[in-house]
Coordinates of C-alpha atoms in Angstrom, one line a residue:
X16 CA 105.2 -203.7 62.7
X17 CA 105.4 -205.9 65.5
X18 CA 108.5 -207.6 66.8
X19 CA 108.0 -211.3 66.4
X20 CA 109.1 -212.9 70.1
X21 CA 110.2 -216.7 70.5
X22 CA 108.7 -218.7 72.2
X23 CA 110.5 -219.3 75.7
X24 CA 111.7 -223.2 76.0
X25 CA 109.8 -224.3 78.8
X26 CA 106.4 -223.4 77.1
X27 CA 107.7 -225.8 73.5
X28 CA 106.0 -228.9 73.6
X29 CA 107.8 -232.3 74.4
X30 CA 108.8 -232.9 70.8
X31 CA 109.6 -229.4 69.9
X32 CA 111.9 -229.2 73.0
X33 CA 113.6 -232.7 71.7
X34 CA 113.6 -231.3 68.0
X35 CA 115.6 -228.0 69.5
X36 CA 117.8 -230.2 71.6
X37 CA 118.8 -232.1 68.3
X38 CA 119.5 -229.0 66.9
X39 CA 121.6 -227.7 69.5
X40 CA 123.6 -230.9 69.6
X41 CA 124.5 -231.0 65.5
X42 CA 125.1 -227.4 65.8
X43 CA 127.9 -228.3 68.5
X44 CA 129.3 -231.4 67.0
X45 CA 129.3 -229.6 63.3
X46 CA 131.4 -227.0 65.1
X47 CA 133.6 -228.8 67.2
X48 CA 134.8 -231.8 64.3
X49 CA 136.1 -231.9 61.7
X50 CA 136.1 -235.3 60.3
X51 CA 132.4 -237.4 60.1
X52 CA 131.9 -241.0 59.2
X53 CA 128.3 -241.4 57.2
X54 CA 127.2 -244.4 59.0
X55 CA 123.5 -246.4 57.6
X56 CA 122.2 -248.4 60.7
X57 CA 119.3 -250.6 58.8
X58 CA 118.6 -254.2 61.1
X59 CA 120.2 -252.3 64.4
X60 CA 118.7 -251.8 67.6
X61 CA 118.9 -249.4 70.7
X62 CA 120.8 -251.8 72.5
X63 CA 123.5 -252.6 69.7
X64 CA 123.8 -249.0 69.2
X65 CA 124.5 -248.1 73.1
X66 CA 126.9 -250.4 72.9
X67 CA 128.6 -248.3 69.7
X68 CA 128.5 -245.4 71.8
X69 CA 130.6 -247.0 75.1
X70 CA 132.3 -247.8 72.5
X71 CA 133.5 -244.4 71.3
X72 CA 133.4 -242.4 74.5
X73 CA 136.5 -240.1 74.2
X74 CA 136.3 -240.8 70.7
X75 CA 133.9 -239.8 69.0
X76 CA 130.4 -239.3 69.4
X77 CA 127.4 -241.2 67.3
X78 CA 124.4 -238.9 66.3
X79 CA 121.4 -239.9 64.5
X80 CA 118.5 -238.2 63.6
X81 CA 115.5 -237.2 60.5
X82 CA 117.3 -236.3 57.6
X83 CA 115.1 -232.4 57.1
X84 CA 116.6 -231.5 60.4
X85 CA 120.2 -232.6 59.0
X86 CA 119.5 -230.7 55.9
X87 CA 118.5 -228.1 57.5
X88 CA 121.1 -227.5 60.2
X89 CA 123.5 -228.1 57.2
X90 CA 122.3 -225.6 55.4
X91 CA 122.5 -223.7 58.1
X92 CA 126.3 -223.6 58.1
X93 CA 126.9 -223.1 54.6
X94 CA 127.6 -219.5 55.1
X95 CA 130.6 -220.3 57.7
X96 CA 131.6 -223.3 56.6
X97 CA 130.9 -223.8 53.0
X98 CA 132.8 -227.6 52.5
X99 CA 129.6 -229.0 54.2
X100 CA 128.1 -228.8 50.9
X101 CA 128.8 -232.2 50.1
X102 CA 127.5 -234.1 53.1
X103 CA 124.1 -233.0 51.7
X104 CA 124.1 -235.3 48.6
X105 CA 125.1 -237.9 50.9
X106 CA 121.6 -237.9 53.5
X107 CA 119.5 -240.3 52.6
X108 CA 117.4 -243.1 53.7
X109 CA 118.0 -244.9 57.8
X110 CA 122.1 -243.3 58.2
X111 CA 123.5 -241.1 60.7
X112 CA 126.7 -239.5 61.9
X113 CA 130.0 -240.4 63.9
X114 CA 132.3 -237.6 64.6
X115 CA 135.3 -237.6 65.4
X116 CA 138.9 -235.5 65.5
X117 CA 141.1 -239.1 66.1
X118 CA 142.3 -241.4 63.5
X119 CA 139.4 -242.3 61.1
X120 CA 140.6 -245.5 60.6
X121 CA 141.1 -246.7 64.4
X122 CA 137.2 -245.5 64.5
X123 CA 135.8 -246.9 62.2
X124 CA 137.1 -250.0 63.1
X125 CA 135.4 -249.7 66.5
X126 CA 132.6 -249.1 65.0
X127 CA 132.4 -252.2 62.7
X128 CA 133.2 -254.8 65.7
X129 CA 129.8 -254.0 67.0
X130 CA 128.1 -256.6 65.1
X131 CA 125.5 -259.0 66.7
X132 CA 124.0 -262.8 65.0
X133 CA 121.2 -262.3 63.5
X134 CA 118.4 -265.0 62.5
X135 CA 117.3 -264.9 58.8
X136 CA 114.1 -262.7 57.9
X137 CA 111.8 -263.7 55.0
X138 CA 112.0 -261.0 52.4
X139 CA 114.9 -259.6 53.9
X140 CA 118.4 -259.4 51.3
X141 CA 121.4 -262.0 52.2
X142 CA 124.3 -260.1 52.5
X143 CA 126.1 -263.0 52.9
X144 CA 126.4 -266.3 51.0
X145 CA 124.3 -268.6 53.3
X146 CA 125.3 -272.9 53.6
X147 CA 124.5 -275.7 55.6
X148 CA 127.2 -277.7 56.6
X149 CA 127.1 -281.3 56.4
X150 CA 126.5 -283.2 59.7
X151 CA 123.6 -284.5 62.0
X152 CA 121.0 -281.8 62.6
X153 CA 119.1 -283.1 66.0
X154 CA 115.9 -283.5 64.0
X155 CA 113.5 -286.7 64.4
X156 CA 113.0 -288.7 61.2
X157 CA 109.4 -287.6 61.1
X158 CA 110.8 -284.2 59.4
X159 CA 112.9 -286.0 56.4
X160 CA 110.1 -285.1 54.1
X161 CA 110.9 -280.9 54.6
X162 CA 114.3 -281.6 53.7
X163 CA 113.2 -283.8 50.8
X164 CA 111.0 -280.7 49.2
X165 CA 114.1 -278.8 49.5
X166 CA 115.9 -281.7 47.6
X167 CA 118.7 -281.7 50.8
X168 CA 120.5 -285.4 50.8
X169 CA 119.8 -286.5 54.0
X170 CA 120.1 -290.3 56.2
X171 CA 119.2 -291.1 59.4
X172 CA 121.8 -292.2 61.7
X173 CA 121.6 -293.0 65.2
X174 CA 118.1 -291.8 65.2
X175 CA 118.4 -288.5 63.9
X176 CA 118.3 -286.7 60.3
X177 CA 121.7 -286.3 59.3
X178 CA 122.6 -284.3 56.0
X179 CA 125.3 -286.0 53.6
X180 CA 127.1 -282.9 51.7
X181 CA 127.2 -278.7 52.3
X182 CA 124.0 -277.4 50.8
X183 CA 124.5 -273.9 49.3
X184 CA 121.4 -272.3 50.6
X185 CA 121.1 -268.6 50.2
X186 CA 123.2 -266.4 47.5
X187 CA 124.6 -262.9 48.7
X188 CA 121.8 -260.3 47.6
X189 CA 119.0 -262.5 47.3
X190 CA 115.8 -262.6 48.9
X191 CA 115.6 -264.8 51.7
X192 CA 112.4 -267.3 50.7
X193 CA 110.0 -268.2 53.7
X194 CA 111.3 -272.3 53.4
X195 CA 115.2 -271.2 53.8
X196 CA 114.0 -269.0 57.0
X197 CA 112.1 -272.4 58.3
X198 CA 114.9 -274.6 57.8
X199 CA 117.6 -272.4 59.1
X200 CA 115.3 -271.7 62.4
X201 CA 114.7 -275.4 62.7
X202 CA 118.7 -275.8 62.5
X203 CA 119.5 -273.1 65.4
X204 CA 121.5 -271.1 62.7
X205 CA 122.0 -267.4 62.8
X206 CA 123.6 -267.0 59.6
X207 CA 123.6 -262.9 59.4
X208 CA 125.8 -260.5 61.4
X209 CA 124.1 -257.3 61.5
X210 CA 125.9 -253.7 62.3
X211 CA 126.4 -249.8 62.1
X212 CA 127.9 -249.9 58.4
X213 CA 130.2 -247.0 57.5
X214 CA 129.5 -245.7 54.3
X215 CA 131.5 -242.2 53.3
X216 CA 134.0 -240.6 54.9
X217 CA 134.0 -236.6 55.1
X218 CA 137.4 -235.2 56.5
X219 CA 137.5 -231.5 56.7
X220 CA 136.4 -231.1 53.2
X221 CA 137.5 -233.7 51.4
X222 CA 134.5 -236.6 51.0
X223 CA 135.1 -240.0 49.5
X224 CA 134.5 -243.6 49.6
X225 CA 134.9 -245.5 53.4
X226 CA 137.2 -248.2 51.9
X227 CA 139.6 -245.9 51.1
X228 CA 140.6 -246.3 54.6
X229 CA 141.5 -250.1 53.9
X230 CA 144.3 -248.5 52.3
X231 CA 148.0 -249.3 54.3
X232 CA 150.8 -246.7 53.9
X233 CA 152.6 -249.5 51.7
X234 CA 149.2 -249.8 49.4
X235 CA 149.6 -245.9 48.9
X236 CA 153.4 -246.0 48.2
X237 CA 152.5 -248.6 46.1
X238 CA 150.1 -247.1 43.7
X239 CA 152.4 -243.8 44.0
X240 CA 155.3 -245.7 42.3
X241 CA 153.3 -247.5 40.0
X242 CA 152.1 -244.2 38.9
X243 CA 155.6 -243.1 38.7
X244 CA 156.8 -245.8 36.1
X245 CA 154.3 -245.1 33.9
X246 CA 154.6 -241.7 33.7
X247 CA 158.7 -242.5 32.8
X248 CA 157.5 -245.1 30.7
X249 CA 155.8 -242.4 29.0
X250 CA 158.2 -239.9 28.8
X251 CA 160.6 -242.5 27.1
X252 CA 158.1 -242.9 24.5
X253 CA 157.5 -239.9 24.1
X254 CA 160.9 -238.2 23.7
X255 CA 160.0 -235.4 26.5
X256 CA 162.1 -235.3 29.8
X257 CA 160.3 -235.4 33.0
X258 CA 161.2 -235.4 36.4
X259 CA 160.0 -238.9 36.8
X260 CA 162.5 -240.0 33.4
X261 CA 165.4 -237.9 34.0
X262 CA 167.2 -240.5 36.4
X263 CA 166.5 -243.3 33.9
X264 CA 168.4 -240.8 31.1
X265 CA 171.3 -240.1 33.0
X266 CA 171.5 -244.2 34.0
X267 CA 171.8 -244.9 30.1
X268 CA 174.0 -242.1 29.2
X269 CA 176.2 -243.6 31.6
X270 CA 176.1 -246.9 29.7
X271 CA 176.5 -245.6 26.7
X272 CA 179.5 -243.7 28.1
X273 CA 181.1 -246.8 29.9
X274 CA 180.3 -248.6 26.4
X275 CA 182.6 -246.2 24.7
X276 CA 184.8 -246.3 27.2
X277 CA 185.3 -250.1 27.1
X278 CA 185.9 -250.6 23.5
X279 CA 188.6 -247.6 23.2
X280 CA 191.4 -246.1 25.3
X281 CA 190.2 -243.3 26.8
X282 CA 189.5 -243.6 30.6
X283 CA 187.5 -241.7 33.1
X284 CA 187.2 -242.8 37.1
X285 CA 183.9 -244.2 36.9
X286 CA 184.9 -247.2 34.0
X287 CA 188.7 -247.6 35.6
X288 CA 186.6 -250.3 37.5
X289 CA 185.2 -251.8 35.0
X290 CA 188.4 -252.0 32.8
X291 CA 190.1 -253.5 35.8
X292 CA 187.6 -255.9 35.8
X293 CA 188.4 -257.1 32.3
X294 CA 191.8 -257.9 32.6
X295 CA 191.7 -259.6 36.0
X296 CA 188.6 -261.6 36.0
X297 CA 189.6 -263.2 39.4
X298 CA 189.2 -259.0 40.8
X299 CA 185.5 -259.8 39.8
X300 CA 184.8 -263.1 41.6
X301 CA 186.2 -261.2 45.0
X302 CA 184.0 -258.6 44.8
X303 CA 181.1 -260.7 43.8
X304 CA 181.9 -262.5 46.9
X305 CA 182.8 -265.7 45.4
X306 CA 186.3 -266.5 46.9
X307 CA 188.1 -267.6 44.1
X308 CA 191.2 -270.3 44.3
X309 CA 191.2 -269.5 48.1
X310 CA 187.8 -271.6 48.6
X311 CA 189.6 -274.1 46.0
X312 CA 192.7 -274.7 48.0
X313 CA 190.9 -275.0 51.5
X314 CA 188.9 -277.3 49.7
X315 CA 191.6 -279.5 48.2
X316 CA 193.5 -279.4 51.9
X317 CA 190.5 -280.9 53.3
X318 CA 190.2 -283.7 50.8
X319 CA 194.2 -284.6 51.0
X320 CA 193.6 -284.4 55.1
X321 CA 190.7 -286.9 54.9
X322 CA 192.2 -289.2 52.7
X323 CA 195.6 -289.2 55.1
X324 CA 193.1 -289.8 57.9
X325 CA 191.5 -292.9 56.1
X326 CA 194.9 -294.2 55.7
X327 CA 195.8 -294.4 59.1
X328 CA 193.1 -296.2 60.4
X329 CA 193.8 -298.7 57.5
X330 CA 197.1 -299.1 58.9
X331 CA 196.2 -299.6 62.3
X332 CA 194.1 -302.3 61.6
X333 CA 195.4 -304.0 58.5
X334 CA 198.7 -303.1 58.3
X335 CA 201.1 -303.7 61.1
X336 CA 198.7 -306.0 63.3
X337 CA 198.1 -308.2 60.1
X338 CA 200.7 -310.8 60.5
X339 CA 198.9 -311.8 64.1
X340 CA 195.9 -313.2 62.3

């Protein structure tokens, strides 16, 4: 049989050589991260996404490209690196990659500042909640009849249209009509910010949703602890020890003991305190930080020192020098 040879690089044509320059790229960047961000780049342009790319530089790096080629270089590494396996179920429709070794989090942030206004496009879906704010709009009052068909309150004041109360125009994941893109173009408004959007993260293996990385370390703990009561709760109910329950347990075996304690004559170190406590109540208002008669006193010394005060005044005035008048 004859050896099948390759053929060399120079003699590929232009779009092989770019296809085999992709390849080579992914290869290197599937290789040298670990951690990808899934990013879907719908309504961005060249420009926007050079400036994503500055962006990252020392990074991360941003690669996009047709999803066969991603399959198929993924595929590819399967047989050294089998966790790859789930990025497949994850390539679909206009999306590429970021990678990245650094903090997911700080990235992906970069990432989602890049965002540019955007004018609305008929047929296009609202991802945003679109109003018009109340106020003069600049228009002649030839053009009150448009905002009449779209049943906008409007007057005319100091020769201009001016609309009277907010006017909810678009709803998030509508259709933007052909009459809302008119009126918002005749306005100057750019009402949509448009962006790389990070969809899935994939970190060394693991693969889950982006907004877990909303998360703060005092959301985790959190959740961690809340997870915690009700698996004590739980155990309680339950009857079975856990390591979650067995503080709470040995918290009311202590009452119980200091109950028993209380109400007979036997005494152990821990409820000495406690007895003391019941026969000298004023122990407990020191160590509650209350003060006791001291605050009293210093309070009654104040009152008999003010009233002593008030009285010579009195004197001064009323008293001695009263026979002159």
């Amino acid at each position: 049989m004859s050896e099948i040879k390759e053929t060399p690089y120079e003699e590929l044509s232009q779009r092989k050589q770019r296809k085999y320059r992709y390849r080579q790229k992914l290869d290197r960047c599937l290789n040298e991260y670990k951690n990808v961000l899934l990013v879907s780049v719908d309504n961005v342009g060249s420009r926007q996404m050079q400036q994503v790319r500055i962006s990252l530089r020392g990074k991360g790096e941003v690669l996009m490209g047709k999803n066969t080629i991603i399959r198929k270089v993924i595929r590819e590494h399967l047989e050294t690196n089998p966790k790859l396996e789930v990025l497949l179920q994850a390539i679909n429709g206009n999306m590429g990659f970021v990678f990245t070794n650094g903090d997911l989090a700080e990235v992906r942030k970069i990432v989602l500042e890049n965002k540019v206004p955007a004018s609305a496009r008929s047929g296009a879906i609202a991802p945003v909640d679109v109003y018009v704010q109340p106020g003069p709009t600049g228009l002649d009052p030839g053009q009150t009849a448009f905002f009449q068909a779209l049943n906008i309150a409007t007057k005319i004041a100091r020769g201009c249209i001016e609309i009277l109360t907010k006017v909810p125009l678009i709803k998030k994941g509508d259709k933007v009509t052909s009459s809302a893109v008119v009126l918002l173009n005749k306005l100057g408004i750019k009402p949509f910010f448009y962006g790389v959007i990070v969809d899935s993260v994939y970190e060394n293996g693991a693969f889950y949703s982006a907004a877990v990385l909303d998360l703060t370390q005092d959301d985790l703990l959190n959740k961690f602890f809340t997870g915690v009561r009700h698996i004590a709760a739980l155990s309680f109910a339950c009857n079975h020890p856990t390591q979650a329950s067995v503080g709470h347990s040995l918290i009311n075996g202590f009452k119980k003991l200091l109950a028993i304690s209380l109400a007979t004559d036997y005494t152990f170190t821990e409820s000495k305190i406690f007895k003391d406590y019941l026969e000298n109540p004023d122990l407990l208002k020191k160590a509650a930080g209350g003060g006791g008669d001291d605050e009293q006193e210093e309070e009654e010394e104040e009152e008999e020192e003010d009233e002593e005060s008030d009285g010579n005044i009195g004197g001064g005035m009323f008293g001695e020098g009263g026979d002159d008048y």
